Structures are given as C-alpha cells and as structure tokens.
Coordinates of C-alpha atoms and ligand atoms in Angstrom, one line a residue:
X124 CA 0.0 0.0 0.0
X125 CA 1.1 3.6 -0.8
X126 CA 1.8 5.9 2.2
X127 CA -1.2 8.0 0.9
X128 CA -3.4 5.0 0.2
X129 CA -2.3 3.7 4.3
X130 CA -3.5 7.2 5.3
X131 CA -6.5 7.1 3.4
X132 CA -7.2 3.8 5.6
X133 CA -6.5 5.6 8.7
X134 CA -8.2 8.7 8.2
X135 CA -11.3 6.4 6.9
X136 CA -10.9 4.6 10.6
X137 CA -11.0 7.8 12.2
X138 CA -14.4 9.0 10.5
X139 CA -16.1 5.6 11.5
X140 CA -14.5 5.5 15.5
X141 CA -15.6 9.0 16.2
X142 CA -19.3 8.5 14.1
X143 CA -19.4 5.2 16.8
X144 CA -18.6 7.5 19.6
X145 CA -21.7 9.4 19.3
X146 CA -23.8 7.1 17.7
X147 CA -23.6 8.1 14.1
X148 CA -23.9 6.2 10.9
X149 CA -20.4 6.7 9.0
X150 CA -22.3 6.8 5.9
X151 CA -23.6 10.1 6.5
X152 CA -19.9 11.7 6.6
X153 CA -18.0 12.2 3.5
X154 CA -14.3 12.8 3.2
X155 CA -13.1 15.6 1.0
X156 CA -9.5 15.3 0.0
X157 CA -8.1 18.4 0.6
X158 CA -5.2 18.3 -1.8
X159 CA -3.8 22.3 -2.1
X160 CA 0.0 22.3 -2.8
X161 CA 0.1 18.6 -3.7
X162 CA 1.4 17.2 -7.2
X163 CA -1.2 15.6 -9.6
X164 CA 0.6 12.2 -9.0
X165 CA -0.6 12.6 -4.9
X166 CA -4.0 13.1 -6.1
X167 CA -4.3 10.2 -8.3
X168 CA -2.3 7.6 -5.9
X169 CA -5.4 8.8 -3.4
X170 CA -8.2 8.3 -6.5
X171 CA -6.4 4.6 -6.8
X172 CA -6.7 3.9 -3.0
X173 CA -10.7 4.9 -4.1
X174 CA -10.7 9.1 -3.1
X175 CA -12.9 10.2 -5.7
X176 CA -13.6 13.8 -4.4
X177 CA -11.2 16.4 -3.7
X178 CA -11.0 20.6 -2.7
X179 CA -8.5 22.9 -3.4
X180 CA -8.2 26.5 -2.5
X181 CA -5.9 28.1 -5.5
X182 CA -8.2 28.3 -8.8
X183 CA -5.1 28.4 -11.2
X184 CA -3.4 25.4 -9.9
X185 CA -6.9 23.5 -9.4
X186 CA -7.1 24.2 -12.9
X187 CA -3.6 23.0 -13.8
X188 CA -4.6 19.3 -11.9
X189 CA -8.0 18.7 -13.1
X190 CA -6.2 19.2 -16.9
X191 CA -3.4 16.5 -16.1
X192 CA -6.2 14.4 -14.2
X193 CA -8.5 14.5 -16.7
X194 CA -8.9 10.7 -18.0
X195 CA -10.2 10.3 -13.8
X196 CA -13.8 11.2 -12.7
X197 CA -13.1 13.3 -10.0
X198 CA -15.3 15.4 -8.5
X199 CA -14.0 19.0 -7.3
X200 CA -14.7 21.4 -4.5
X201 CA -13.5 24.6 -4.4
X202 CA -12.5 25.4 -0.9
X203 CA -10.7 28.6 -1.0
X204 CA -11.0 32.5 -0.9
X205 CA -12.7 33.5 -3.7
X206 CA -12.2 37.0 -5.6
X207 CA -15.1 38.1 -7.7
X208 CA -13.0 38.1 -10.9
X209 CA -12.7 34.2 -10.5
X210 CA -16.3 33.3 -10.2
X211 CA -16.3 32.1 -14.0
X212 CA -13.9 29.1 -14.0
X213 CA -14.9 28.3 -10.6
X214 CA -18.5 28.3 -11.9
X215 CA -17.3 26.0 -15.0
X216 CA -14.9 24.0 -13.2
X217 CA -16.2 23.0 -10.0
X218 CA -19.2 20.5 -8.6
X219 CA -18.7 22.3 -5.3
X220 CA -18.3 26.2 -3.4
X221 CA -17.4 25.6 0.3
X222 CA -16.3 29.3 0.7
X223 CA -19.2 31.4 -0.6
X224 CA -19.4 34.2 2.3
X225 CA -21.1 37.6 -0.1
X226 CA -24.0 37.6 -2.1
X227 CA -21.9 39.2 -4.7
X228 CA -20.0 36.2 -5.5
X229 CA -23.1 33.5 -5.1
X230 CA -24.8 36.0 -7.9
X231 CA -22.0 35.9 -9.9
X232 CA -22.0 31.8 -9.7
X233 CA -25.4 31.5 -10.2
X234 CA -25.5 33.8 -13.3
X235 CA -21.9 32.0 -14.4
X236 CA -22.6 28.5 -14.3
X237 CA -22.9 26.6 -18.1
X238 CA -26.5 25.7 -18.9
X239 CA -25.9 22.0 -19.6
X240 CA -24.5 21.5 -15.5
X241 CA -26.6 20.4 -12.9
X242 CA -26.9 23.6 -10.0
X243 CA -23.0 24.5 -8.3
X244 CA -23.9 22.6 -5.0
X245 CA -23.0 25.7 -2.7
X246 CA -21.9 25.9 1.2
X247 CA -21.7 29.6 2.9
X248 CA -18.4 30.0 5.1
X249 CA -19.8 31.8 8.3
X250 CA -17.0 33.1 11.1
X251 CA -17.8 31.1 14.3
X252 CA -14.8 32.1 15.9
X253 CA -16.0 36.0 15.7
X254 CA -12.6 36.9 15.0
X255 CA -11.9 40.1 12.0
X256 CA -9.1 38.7 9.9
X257 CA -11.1 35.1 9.1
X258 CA -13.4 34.9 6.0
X259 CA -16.6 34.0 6.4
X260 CA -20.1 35.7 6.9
X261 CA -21.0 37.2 10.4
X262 CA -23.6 34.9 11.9
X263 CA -25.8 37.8 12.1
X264 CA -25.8 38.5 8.1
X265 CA -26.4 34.6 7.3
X266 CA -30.4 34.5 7.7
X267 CA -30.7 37.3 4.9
X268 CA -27.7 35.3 2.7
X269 CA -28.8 32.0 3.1
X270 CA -32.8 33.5 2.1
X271 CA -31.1 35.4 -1.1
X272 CA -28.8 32.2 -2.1
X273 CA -31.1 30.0 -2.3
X274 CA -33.4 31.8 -4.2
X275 CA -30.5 31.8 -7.3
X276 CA -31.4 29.3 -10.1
X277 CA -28.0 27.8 -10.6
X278 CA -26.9 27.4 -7.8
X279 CA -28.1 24.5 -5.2
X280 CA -27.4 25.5 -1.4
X281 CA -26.3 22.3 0.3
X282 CA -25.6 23.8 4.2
X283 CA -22.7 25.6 6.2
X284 CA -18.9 25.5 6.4
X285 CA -16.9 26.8 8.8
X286 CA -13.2 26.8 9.8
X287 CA -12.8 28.1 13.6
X288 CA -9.3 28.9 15.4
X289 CA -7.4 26.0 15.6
X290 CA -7.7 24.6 19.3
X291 CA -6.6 22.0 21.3
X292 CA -9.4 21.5 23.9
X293 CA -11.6 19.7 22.2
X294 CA -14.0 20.9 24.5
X295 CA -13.5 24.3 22.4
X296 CA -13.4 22.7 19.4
X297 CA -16.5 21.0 19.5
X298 CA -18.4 24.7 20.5
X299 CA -17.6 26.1 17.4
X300 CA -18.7 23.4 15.1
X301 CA -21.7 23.2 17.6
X302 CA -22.5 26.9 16.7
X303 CA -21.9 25.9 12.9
X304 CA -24.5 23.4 13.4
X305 CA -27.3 25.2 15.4
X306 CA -26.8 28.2 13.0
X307 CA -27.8 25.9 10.1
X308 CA -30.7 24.0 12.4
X309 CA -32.3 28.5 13.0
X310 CA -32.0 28.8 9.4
X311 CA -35.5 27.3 7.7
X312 CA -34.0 26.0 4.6
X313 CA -33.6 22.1 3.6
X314 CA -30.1 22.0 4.2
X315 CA -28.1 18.3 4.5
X316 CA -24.2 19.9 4.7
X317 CA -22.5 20.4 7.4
X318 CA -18.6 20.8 5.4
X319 CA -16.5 21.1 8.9
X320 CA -13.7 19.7 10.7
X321 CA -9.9 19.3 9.7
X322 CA -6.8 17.0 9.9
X323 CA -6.6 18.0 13.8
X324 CA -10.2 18.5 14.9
X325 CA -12.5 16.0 12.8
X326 CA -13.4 14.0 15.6
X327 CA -14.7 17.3 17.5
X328 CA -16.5 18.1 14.1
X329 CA -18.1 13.7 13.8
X330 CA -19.4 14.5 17.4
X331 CA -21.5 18.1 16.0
X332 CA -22.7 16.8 12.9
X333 CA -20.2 17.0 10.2
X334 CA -21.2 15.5 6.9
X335 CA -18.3 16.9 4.7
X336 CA -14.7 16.7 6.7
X337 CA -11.8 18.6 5.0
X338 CA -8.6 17.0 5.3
X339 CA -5.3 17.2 3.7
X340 CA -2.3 16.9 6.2
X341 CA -3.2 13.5 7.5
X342 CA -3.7 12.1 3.9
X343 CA -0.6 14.0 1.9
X344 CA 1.3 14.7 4.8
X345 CA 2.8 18.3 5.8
X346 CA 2.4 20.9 3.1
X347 CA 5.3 23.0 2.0
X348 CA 5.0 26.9 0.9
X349 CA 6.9 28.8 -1.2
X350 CA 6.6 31.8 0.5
X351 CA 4.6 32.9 4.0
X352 CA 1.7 33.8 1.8
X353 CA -1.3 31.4 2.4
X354 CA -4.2 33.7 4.3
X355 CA -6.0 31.0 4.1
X356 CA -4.4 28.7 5.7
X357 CA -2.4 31.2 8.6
X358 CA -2.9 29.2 11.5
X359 CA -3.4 25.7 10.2
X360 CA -0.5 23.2 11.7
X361 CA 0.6 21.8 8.2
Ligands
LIG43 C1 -6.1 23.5 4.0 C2 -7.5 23.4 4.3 C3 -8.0 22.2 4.9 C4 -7.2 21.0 5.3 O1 -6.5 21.3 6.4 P1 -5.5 20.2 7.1 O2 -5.3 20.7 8.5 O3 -4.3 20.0 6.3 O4 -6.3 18.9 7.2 C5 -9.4 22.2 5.1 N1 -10.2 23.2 4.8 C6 -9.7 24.3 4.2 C7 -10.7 25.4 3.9 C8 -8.4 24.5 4.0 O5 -7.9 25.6 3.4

C-alpha cells in the first residue's frame, strides 16, 4: 500500500471511530480530500486507493490538476477565498463552493454556471470564531444570505462550512462546530451539509454533525510553501 493510500485507511478509521462515539452512521460523513500544494501524482495515488472527491483553494493550480487528471472522474470542490474576478472558471470547473461568504459572489456563480451543468452545490463559510481577519459571513448576516442564495437558479445550497481557530481543547473545538451546526438547524431551509472539521479537529466536528470533513495533512502529509503567503491557511498546523 502507498503511504497516501495507508492514510486514506487511517483517516477512513477515524471517521467511523468518532461517528461510533456518538452514535452516528459513517455513511452520513463524506471525506473531501483536501489536496492544495500537492502534485497531480498525490491526487491520483489517493483516487487509486478509491478518493474520488477532492478541494483545493488556488483556482489556477486547481485548474492545472483537473487538466493532467482528466482521464479520472473526480469530483472537485472549491474550498478557497474567492475574488469576484474568479467566479467564472470556478462556476465552469467545480461540482462544489465551500467558501461562498457575499452575495456578490453567489450571484455571480449562479448567473456564471454553463447551462448543460446540474446547479454548483453551494456551502456559505460563516466566522464562528468571531474573530476580524477570518473569511466568512458574520452569523448575524447569514439568515438574509442564506434566504437570497437559495433563491438563485443555478446554484443548489447544500448547508454551512466553517473553519474556527485551531484549538486543542476539544471541549473548544466542538463549540464552534456546535455553533456551525445550530446556526444551520435557526435557518429554515432544507439544508443536508455540514462541510466542517480538519486534519486536527474532525473528531470534534463527527461529534457536531459533520457531513463533509476537510482534510489534507493527514492524507498527503505536511504541506510545504513557497513563500509565508497562504491567508487561508495562517494558523493551520501543516
Ligand atoms: C487546507 C485546508 C483544509 C485542510 O487542512 P488540514 O489541516 O491540512 O487537514 C481544510 N479546509 C480548508 C478550507 C483548507 O484551506
């Protein structure tokens, strides 16, 4: 077995001990591949192990991988910060939005997305952990997002995604992916997404309700930067 293909394995063990721990059926939790940084090779050594969907957060080099991976059937999310001069290959490119947080940029999708695709499935990033310099909509302004979203014809909204301050009490983890989850229960839409929880905290994220987990360290291993400049990832451990 490949290293990637043993840490699919493990990662796949994880989701099922912490869906036991609370009495949840693994089925309901999918694993996203985050695979950001990563060579093409990586992402197919993880489709061979049986990965079939994966996120990235950098639109050119998503673009790059799903040319050289082309012969797989891969489904892609897009995970990342999006600028609203991007919206069009996302829109043409992607099954997936995790990180829709402005109306702007849902309109733009919506209005963007090729006629002969099913609806973009769409999550909205909300800030849980209330702090400035993280994306994400401010709890307060989801109600009116989440109404205006899903009234968009393109676009299908699936649920919530958050990414909180990395902790290690899980006792604080699990609050902010509670909040995730109670702030998609007040909303009275027929959500079924909960896209929450990373390498370090997905067994916090099983216990709240997770249906998508994000994870990329504990399936490629660290990831290495060119330069320090990865605002979307400041914080991480990778
Ligand atoms: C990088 C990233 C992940 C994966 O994080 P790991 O800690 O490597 O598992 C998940 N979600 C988002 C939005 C990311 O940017």
């Amino acid at each position: 077995m490949s290293t990637i293909a043993e840490n699919i394995a493990k990662v796949g063990a994880r989701i099922r001990r912490a869906a036991e721990a609370v009495q949840r059926d693994s089925q309901g939790i999918s694993l996203l591949a985050v695979s950001k940084t990563k060579p093409a090779a990586a992402l197919r050594e993880a489709y061979a192990a049986g990965q079939r969907d994966f996120g990235e957060n950098y639109l050119q080099e998503a673009l790059d991988k799903q040319r050289e991976l082309a012969d797989l059937p891969l489904t892609w999310h897009f995970i990342g910060p999006i600028q609203s001069n991007k919206t069009k290959p996302i829109a043409e490119h992607f099954a997936w939005v995790h990180s829709v947080d402005r109306l702007k940029i849902a309109e733009r999708l919506s209005a963007q997305r090729p006629a002969g695709l099913p609806p973009l499935n769409i999550c909205l990033q909300v800030n849980v952990s209330g702090e400035d310099s993280k994306s994400g909509c401010a709890a307060a302004e989801l109600p009116a997002l989440a109404a205006a979203v899903a009234a968009l014809p393109n676009l299908r909204l699936r649920g919530l995604m958050a990414i909180p301050e990395p902790s290690d009490d899980t006792a604080v983890q699990r609050a902010a992916f509670a909040r995730l989850r109670t702030l998609g229960e007040e909303l009275e839409l027929p959500l079924d997404t909960l896209s929450m929880g990373m390498s370090h905290d997905l067994e916090a994220a099983i216990a709240e309700g997770a249906t998508w987990v994000r994870i990329g360290t504990a399936l490629f291993g660290a990831r290495d930067y060119p330069q320090a400049s990865t605002p979307s990832d400041k914080g991480n451990p990778a």
